[in-house]
mmCIF file of C-alpha atoms and ligand atoms in Angstrom:
data_model
loop_
_atom_site.group_PDB
_atom_site.id
_atom_site.type_symbol
_atom_site.label_atom_id
_atom_site.label_comp_id
_atom_site.label_asym_id
_atom_site.label_seq_id
_atom_site.Cartn_x
_atom_site.Cartn_y
_atom_site.Cartn_z
ATOM 1 C CA MET A 1 30.187 48.792 -10.938
ATOM 2 C CA GLU A 2 28.380 49.283 -7.649
ATOM 3 C CA VAL A 3 27.666 46.501 -5.200
ATOM 4 C CA VAL A 4 24.546 46.926 -3.040
ATOM 5 C CA LYS A 5 23.031 44.794 -0.326
ATOM 6 C CA THR A 6 19.572 46.296 0.118
ATOM 7 C CA LYS A 7 16.527 46.776 -2.090
ATOM 8 C CA SER A 8 16.227 50.419 -1.026
ATOM 9 C CA ARG A 9 19.822 51.196 -2.039
ATOM 10 C CA LEU A 10 19.307 49.357 -5.335
ATOM 11 C CA GLN A 11 16.181 51.365 -6.074
ATOM 12 C CA GLN A 12 17.927 54.597 -5.085
ATOM 13 C CA LEU A 13 20.762 53.897 -7.533
ATOM 14 C CA LEU A 14 18.297 53.192 -10.333
ATOM 15 C CA ILE A 15 16.341 56.394 -9.596
ATOM 16 C CA ASN A 16 19.583 58.433 -9.446
ATOM 17 C CA ARG A 17 20.340 57.423 -13.031
ATOM 18 C CA GLY A 18 17.289 59.433 -14.162
ATOM 19 C CA GLY A 19 15.960 59.510 -17.727
ATOM 20 C CA ASN A 20 13.985 56.268 -17.355
ATOM 21 C CA PRO A 21 16.764 53.938 -18.578
ATOM 22 C CA SER A 22 15.935 50.412 -19.782
ATOM 23 C CA VAL A 23 17.143 47.909 -17.199
ATOM 24 C CA GLY A 24 18.337 44.412 -18.081
ATOM 25 C CA PHE A 25 18.387 41.967 -15.192
ATOM 26 C CA VAL A 26 20.436 38.789 -14.768
ATOM 27 C CA PRO A 27 19.447 36.816 -11.649
ATOM 28 C CA THR A 28 22.142 34.389 -10.443
ATOM 29 C CA MET A 29 23.170 32.373 -7.425
ATOM 30 C CA GLY A 30 26.820 33.356 -7.903
ATOM 31 C CA ALA A 31 29.732 30.979 -8.583
ATOM 32 C CA LEU A 32 29.718 32.735 -11.922
ATOM 33 C CA HIS A 33 31.127 31.277 -15.130
ATOM 34 C CA LYS A 34 31.147 32.155 -18.827
ATOM 35 C CA GLY A 35 27.507 31.086 -19.129
ATOM 36 C CA HIS A 36 26.481 33.837 -16.707
ATOM 37 C CA LEU A 37 28.763 36.331 -18.439
ATOM 38 C CA SER A 38 27.035 35.586 -21.745
ATOM 39 C CA LEU A 39 23.727 36.572 -20.101
ATOM 40 C CA VAL A 40 25.277 39.826 -18.863
ATOM 41 C CA GLU A 41 26.628 40.517 -22.353
ATOM 42 C CA ALA A 42 23.201 39.916 -23.898
ATOM 43 C CA ALA A 43 21.655 42.230 -21.283
ATOM 44 C CA SER A 44 24.203 44.983 -21.908
ATOM 45 C CA GLU A 45 23.631 44.859 -25.674
ATOM 46 C CA GLU A 46 19.914 45.469 -25.245
ATOM 47 C CA ASN A 47 19.647 47.783 -22.220
ATOM 48 C CA ASP A 48 21.034 51.016 -20.771
ATOM 49 C CA VAL A 49 21.675 49.565 -17.319
ATOM 50 C CA VAL A 50 22.535 45.994 -16.289
ATOM 51 C CA VAL A 51 21.738 44.628 -12.832
ATOM 52 C CA VAL A 52 23.085 41.231 -11.737
ATOM 53 C CA SER A 53 21.799 39.656 -8.530
ATOM 54 C CA ILE A 54 23.868 37.178 -6.556
ATOM 55 C CA PHE A 55 21.839 35.319 -3.964
ATOM 56 C CA VAL A 56 21.872 31.638 -3.052
ATOM 57 C CA ASN A 57 18.171 31.219 -2.459
ATOM 58 C CA PRO A 58 17.521 28.775 0.401
ATOM 59 C CA THR A 59 13.860 28.151 -0.445
ATOM 60 C CA GLN A 60 14.647 26.459 -3.759
ATOM 61 C CA PHE A 61 16.897 23.777 -2.243
ATOM 62 C CA ASN A 62 14.948 20.684 -1.299
ATOM 63 C CA ASP A 63 18.210 19.051 -0.159
ATOM 64 C CA LYS A 64 19.930 20.806 2.765
ATOM 65 C CA LYS A 65 23.317 19.311 1.901
ATOM 66 C CA ASP A 66 23.053 20.671 -1.634
ATOM 67 C CA LEU A 67 22.413 24.153 -0.193
ATOM 68 C CA GLU A 68 25.347 23.891 2.227
ATOM 69 C CA ARG A 69 27.843 22.913 -0.392
ATOM 70 C CA TYR A 70 26.581 25.156 -3.193
ATOM 71 C CA PRO A 71 29.740 27.066 -4.233
ATOM 72 C CA ARG A 72 29.979 30.660 -2.970
ATOM 73 C CA ASP A 73 32.777 33.049 -3.930
ATOM 74 C CA LEU A 74 31.642 36.663 -4.040
ATOM 75 C CA ASP A 75 35.138 38.105 -4.550
ATOM 76 C CA SER A 76 35.846 36.139 -7.694
ATOM 77 C CA ASP A 77 32.267 36.743 -8.915
ATOM 78 C CA LEU A 78 32.833 40.493 -8.636
ATOM 79 C CA LYS A 79 36.184 40.200 -10.435
ATOM 80 C CA LEU A 80 34.490 38.360 -13.310
ATOM 81 C CA LEU A 81 31.656 40.883 -13.496
ATOM 82 C CA LYS A 82 34.219 43.688 -13.856
ATOM 83 C CA THR A 83 35.326 42.088 -17.142
ATOM 84 C CA VAL A 84 31.883 42.741 -18.702
ATOM 85 C CA LYS A 85 29.468 45.664 -18.643
ATOM 86 C CA CYS A 86 27.662 45.141 -15.351
ATOM 87 C CA ASP A 87 26.488 48.344 -13.661
ATOM 88 C CA ILE A 88 24.969 47.171 -10.398
ATOM 89 C CA VAL A 89 25.426 43.969 -8.401
ATOM 90 C CA PHE A 90 22.622 43.250 -5.953
ATOM 91 C CA SER A 91 23.947 40.825 -3.374
ATOM 92 C CA PRO A 92 21.480 40.732 -0.466
ATOM 93 C CA GLU A 93 21.623 38.687 2.742
ATOM 94 C CA ALA A 94 18.809 36.197 3.385
ATOM 95 C CA ASP A 95 17.044 38.608 5.826
ATOM 96 C CA GLU A 96 16.745 41.228 3.117
ATOM 97 C CA MET A 97 14.887 38.874 0.773
ATOM 98 C CA TYR A 98 13.006 36.968 3.490
ATOM 99 C CA PRO A 99 12.330 39.381 6.396
ATOM 100 C CA GLU A 100 9.560 36.934 7.206
ATOM 101 C CA PRO A 101 8.951 33.427 5.823
ATOM 102 C CA ASP A 102 7.418 33.414 2.354
ATOM 103 C CA ASN A 103 4.387 31.149 2.581
ATOM 104 C CA ARG A 104 3.175 31.689 -0.963
ATOM 105 C CA ILE A 105 2.347 28.506 -2.836
ATOM 106 C CA PHE A 106 2.402 28.782 -6.608
ATOM 107 C CA ASP A 107 0.586 26.395 -8.885
ATOM 108 C CA PHE A 108 2.243 25.775 -12.229
ATOM 109 C CA GLY A 109 0.256 22.616 -12.958
ATOM 110 C CA HIS A 110 2.028 20.064 -15.131
ATOM 111 C CA LEU A 111 5.073 22.326 -15.611
ATOM 112 C CA GLU A 112 6.175 21.735 -12.017
ATOM 113 C CA LYS A 113 5.148 18.101 -11.715
ATOM 114 C CA VAL A 114 7.634 16.535 -14.126
ATOM 115 C CA MET A 115 11.409 16.141 -14.357
ATOM 116 C CA GLU A 116 13.068 18.671 -11.989
ATOM 117 C CA GLY A 117 9.751 19.325 -10.266
ATOM 118 C CA LYS A 118 9.175 15.622 -9.650
ATOM 119 C CA HIS A 119 12.699 14.930 -8.398
ATOM 120 C CA ARG A 120 13.159 18.163 -6.440
ATOM 121 C CA PRO A 121 9.806 18.731 -4.683
ATOM 122 C CA GLY A 122 9.256 22.387 -3.789
ATOM 123 C CA HIS A 123 12.164 23.537 -5.960
ATOM 124 C CA PHE A 124 10.104 25.569 -8.417
ATOM 125 C CA ASN A 125 7.971 27.060 -5.666
ATOM 126 C CA GLY A 126 11.202 28.407 -4.141
ATOM 127 C CA VAL A 127 12.384 29.647 -7.536
ATOM 128 C CA ALA A 128 9.049 31.427 -8.078
ATOM 129 C CA GLN A 129 9.248 32.998 -4.594
ATOM 130 C CA ILE A 130 12.699 34.475 -5.089
ATOM 131 C CA VAL A 131 12.307 35.421 -8.750
ATOM 132 C CA SER A 132 9.070 37.294 -8.048
ATOM 133 C CA LYS A 133 10.779 39.150 -5.163
ATOM 134 C CA LEU A 134 13.807 39.968 -7.323
ATOM 135 C CA PHE A 135 11.617 41.166 -10.202
ATOM 136 C CA ASP A 136 9.782 43.385 -7.746
ATOM 137 C CA ALA A 137 13.069 44.810 -6.426
ATOM 138 C CA VAL A 138 14.765 45.406 -9.788
ATOM 139 C CA LYS A 139 11.721 46.301 -11.923
ATOM 140 C CA SER A 140 13.674 45.553 -15.096
ATOM 141 C CA SER A 141 12.272 45.721 -18.604
ATOM 142 C CA LYS A 142 13.967 42.438 -19.539
ATOM 143 C CA ALA A 143 15.367 39.486 -17.590
ATOM 144 C CA TYR A 144 17.871 36.981 -18.981
ATOM 145 C CA PHE A 145 17.855 33.247 -18.242
ATOM 146 C CA GLY A 146 19.996 30.419 -19.602
ATOM 147 C CA LEU A 147 18.363 27.615 -21.559
ATOM 148 C CA LYS A 148 20.325 25.027 -19.561
ATOM 149 C CA ASP A 149 17.619 25.382 -16.922
ATOM 150 C CA PHE A 150 15.020 24.675 -19.549
ATOM 151 C CA GLN A 151 12.168 23.794 -17.204
ATOM 152 C CA GLN A 152 12.955 26.770 -14.949
ATOM 153 C CA LEU A 153 12.513 29.021 -17.965
ATOM 154 C CA ALA A 154 9.081 27.511 -18.692
ATOM 155 C CA VAL A 155 8.070 28.011 -15.043
ATOM 156 C CA ILE A 156 9.317 31.616 -14.985
ATOM 157 C CA LYS A 157 7.413 32.440 -18.178
ATOM 158 C CA ALA A 158 4.302 30.987 -16.517
ATOM 159 C CA LEU A 159 5.011 33.042 -13.372
ATOM 160 C CA VAL A 160 5.238 36.250 -15.398
ATOM 161 C CA LYS A 161 1.947 35.442 -17.116
ATOM 162 C CA LYS A 162 0.208 34.443 -13.884
ATOM 163 C CA MET A 163 1.335 37.557 -11.976
ATOM 164 C CA LYS A 164 0.872 39.810 -15.048
ATOM 165 C CA LEU A 165 4.416 41.128 -14.619
ATOM 166 C CA GLU A 166 5.769 43.615 -17.108
ATOM 167 C CA VAL A 167 9.111 41.990 -17.704
ATOM 168 C CA GLU A 168 10.200 40.338 -20.919
ATOM 169 C CA ILE A 169 11.905 36.993 -20.380
ATOM 170 C CA VAL A 170 14.867 36.513 -22.703
ATOM 171 C CA PRO A 171 16.104 32.908 -23.109
ATOM 172 C CA CYS A 172 19.847 32.640 -23.851
ATOM 173 C CA PRO A 173 21.780 29.709 -25.375
ATOM 174 C CA ILE A 174 23.576 27.091 -23.295
ATOM 175 C CA ILE A 175 27.296 27.829 -23.064
ATOM 176 C CA ARG A 176 29.439 24.695 -23.115
ATOM 177 C CA GLU A 177 32.957 23.716 -22.097
ATOM 178 C CA PHE A 178 35.439 22.684 -24.842
ATOM 179 C CA ASP A 179 34.209 19.071 -24.622
ATOM 180 C CA GLY A 180 30.514 19.928 -24.646
ATOM 181 C CA LEU A 181 29.712 19.784 -20.913
ATOM 182 C CA ALA A 182 27.136 22.487 -20.177
ATOM 183 C CA MET A 183 28.673 25.200 -17.998
ATOM 184 C CA SER A 184 27.309 25.082 -14.465
ATOM 185 C CA SER A 185 28.354 26.396 -11.071
ATOM 186 C CA ARG A 186 28.164 22.788 -9.902
ATOM 187 C CA ASN A 187 30.919 21.678 -12.321
ATOM 188 C CA ARG A 188 33.493 23.043 -9.906
ATOM 189 C CA LEU A 189 32.382 20.460 -7.327
ATOM 190 C CA LEU A 190 33.525 17.610 -9.623
ATOM 191 C CA THR A 191 36.865 15.819 -9.213
ATOM 192 C CA VAL A 192 39.147 15.811 -12.274
ATOM 193 C CA ASP A 193 38.028 12.274 -13.196
ATOM 194 C CA GLN A 194 34.347 13.090 -12.715
ATOM 195 C CA ARG A 195 34.751 16.257 -14.743
ATOM 196 C CA ASN A 196 36.266 14.294 -17.642
ATOM 197 C CA GLU A 197 33.572 11.637 -17.479
ATOM 198 C CA ALA A 198 30.767 14.214 -17.337
ATOM 199 C CA ALA A 199 31.514 15.088 -20.989
ATOM 200 C CA LEU A 200 29.738 11.821 -21.878
ATOM 201 C CA ILE A 201 26.403 13.471 -21.053
ATOM 202 C CA PHE A 202 26.439 15.948 -23.924
ATOM 203 C CA ALA A 203 28.329 13.577 -26.230
ATOM 204 C CA THR A 204 25.453 11.103 -25.812
ATOM 205 C CA LEU A 205 22.732 13.740 -26.280
ATOM 206 C CA ASN A 206 24.496 14.921 -29.404
ATOM 207 C CA LYS A 207 24.697 11.386 -30.844
ATOM 208 C CA ALA A 208 21.047 10.871 -29.959
ATOM 209 C CA ARG A 209 20.143 13.745 -32.241
ATOM 210 C CA ASN A 210 21.507 11.734 -35.174
ATOM 211 C CA LEU A 211 19.536 8.639 -34.223
ATOM 212 C CA ILE A 212 16.001 9.986 -34.504
ATOM 213 C CA HIS A 213 15.530 8.394 -37.926
ATOM 214 C CA HIS A 214 16.640 5.012 -36.584
ATOM 215 C CA LYS A 215 14.951 4.772 -33.190
ATOM 216 C CA ASN A 216 11.484 5.656 -31.951
ATOM 217 C CA VAL A 217 11.065 7.983 -28.953
ATOM 218 C CA GLN A 218 10.929 5.121 -26.438
ATOM 219 C CA GLU A 219 13.983 3.377 -27.919
ATOM 220 C CA LEU A 220 15.991 6.580 -28.019
ATOM 221 C CA THR A 221 15.080 7.390 -24.412
ATOM 222 C CA GLU A 222 16.349 3.970 -23.332
ATOM 223 C CA TRP A 223 19.468 4.255 -25.482
ATOM 224 C CA VAL A 224 20.476 7.597 -23.917
ATOM 225 C CA THR A 225 19.891 6.310 -20.384
ATOM 226 C CA GLU A 226 21.747 3.032 -20.959
ATOM 227 C CA THR A 227 24.676 4.665 -22.781
ATOM 228 C CA ILE A 228 25.304 7.128 -19.953
ATOM 229 C CA ASN A 229 24.703 4.577 -17.215
ATOM 230 C CA LYS A 230 27.432 2.350 -18.699
ATOM 231 C CA SER A 231 29.868 4.745 -17.067
ATOM 232 C CA SER A 232 30.472 3.720 -13.448
ATOM 233 C CA MET A 233 30.712 7.417 -12.500
ATOM 234 C CA LEU A 234 27.391 8.521 -13.962
ATOM 235 C CA ASP A 235 23.836 7.720 -12.906
ATOM 236 C CA VAL A 236 20.898 9.066 -14.926
ATOM 237 C CA GLU A 237 18.057 10.328 -12.735
ATOM 238 C CA TYR A 238 15.764 10.983 -15.686
ATOM 239 C CA PHE A 239 15.878 11.516 -19.401
ATOM 240 C CA GLU A 240 12.624 12.669 -20.958
ATOM 241 C CA ILE A 241 11.703 13.929 -24.393
ATOM 242 C CA VAL A 242 9.055 16.626 -24.039
ATOM 243 C CA ASP A 243 7.177 19.312 -25.936
ATOM 244 C CA ASN A 244 9.165 22.529 -25.418
ATOM 245 C CA GLU A 245 6.061 24.622 -24.601
ATOM 246 C CA ASN A 246 3.985 22.541 -22.222
ATOM 247 C CA LEU A 247 6.577 19.893 -21.222
ATOM 248 C CA LEU A 248 4.112 17.095 -21.989
ATOM 249 C CA PRO A 249 5.782 13.803 -22.981
ATOM 250 C CA VAL A 250 6.404 13.301 -26.692
ATOM 251 C CA ASN A 251 5.400 9.840 -27.889
ATOM 252 C CA ASN A 252 6.089 10.118 -31.572
ATOM 253 C CA TRP A 253 8.609 12.014 -33.727
ATOM 254 C CA ASP A 254 5.725 12.975 -36.063
ATOM 255 C CA GLU A 255 4.091 15.207 -33.438
ATOM 256 C CA PRO A 256 4.254 18.823 -34.632
ATOM 257 C CA SER A 257 5.851 20.278 -31.474
ATOM 258 C CA THR A 258 9.485 21.233 -30.961
ATOM 259 C CA LYS A 259 10.948 18.360 -28.963
ATOM 260 C CA VAL A 260 13.513 18.746 -26.212
ATOM 261 C CA GLY A 261 15.378 15.946 -24.468
ATOM 262 C CA CYS A 262 15.974 16.932 -20.826
ATOM 263 C CA ILE A 263 18.348 15.041 -18.582
ATOM 264 C CA ALA A 264 19.545 14.992 -14.978
ATOM 265 C CA VAL A 265 22.593 12.900 -14.117
ATOM 266 C CA PHE A 266 24.375 12.279 -10.843
ATOM 267 C CA CYS A 267 28.143 12.389 -11.167
ATOM 268 C CA GLY A 268 29.274 11.266 -7.720
ATOM 269 C CA GLY A 269 27.134 13.420 -5.426
ATOM 270 C CA VAL A 270 26.883 16.247 -7.954
ATOM 271 C CA ARG A 271 23.664 16.589 -9.902
ATOM 272 C CA LEU A 272 24.075 17.918 -13.433
ATOM 273 C CA ILE A 273 21.339 18.883 -15.897
ATOM 274 C CA ASP A 274 21.378 19.465 -19.634
ATOM 275 C CA ASN A 275 19.049 19.362 -22.612
ATOM 276 C CA ILE A 276 19.040 19.167 -26.374
ATOM 277 C CA VAL A 277 16.536 20.197 -29.040
ATOM 278 C CA PHE A 278 15.660 17.377 -31.460
HETATM 279 O O1 PAF B 301 19.022 29.765 -12.147
HETATM 280 C C1 PAF B 301 19.406 30.203 -11.038
HETATM 281 O O2 PAF B 301 20.573 30.479 -10.804
HETATM 282 C C2 PAF B 301 18.388 30.383 -9.934
HETATM 283 O O3 PAF B 301 17.421 29.391 -9.968
HETATM 284 C C3 PAF B 301 17.740 31.780 -9.933
HETATM 285 C C4 PAF B 301 16.920 32.021 -11.184
HETATM 286 C C5 PAF B 301 18.810 32.843 -9.810
HETATM 287 C C6 PAF B 301 16.783 31.911 -8.734
HETATM 288 O O4 PAF B 301 17.465 31.736 -7.529
#
């Protein structure tokens, strides 16, 4: 496994491999966990070479404090990556990715106006900036993203379409802790009590799935929010049931779309997201 800091060195390594290998790319912000490793495993099953990027992208943080305390631990990330088949780690400094400010403004229409986009203004513009730069640097055939960041996946698919990029986006399942909490780099910021309580998020989403024959969309939305908010440690920022393609609100279970319930919950100062397919 080679660790490189510059785009030119990354490209050199890929050229040196010769034979036009298929490249699978896993973009991350580090603080890796089993969810990330599952993406690397999926990439290694389907490609000759696997590139993982580790870069905490400043332009996607609308909250400076969130950026400052985002967990960073390159040494343990590299140790974890050695346990799977990762060939190249691209871990640039900010200057390498942003030699000058990126002033591009992307327009993803409705996709960026709801849920995460509404509560984290500018977040998806920052994601689009860095992901387009990373795609340009790695030039992979496929890129792997976790379904936990459900809306991010929709935005990235739209980015690929808009920029006519030749990369296939591969969505990968959410990996959960033993009690159902979706794995996230942010989980390590929780205290033991908060961590235990955070399991209520998925437990509630899971119960909600069994209630769709008993409650309409509006009632179920309220039930999920109220059930989680009963915990003094949890505070729901939003819970919305949307069409999985266009993220438009679902009003009725009879609508033909696949329906996904997306949630963001504050647990202390830590913001956790999850989703469930109904
Ligand atoms: O999902 C993430 O970790 C980040 O948003 C990504 C895609 C690596 C861009 O910084």
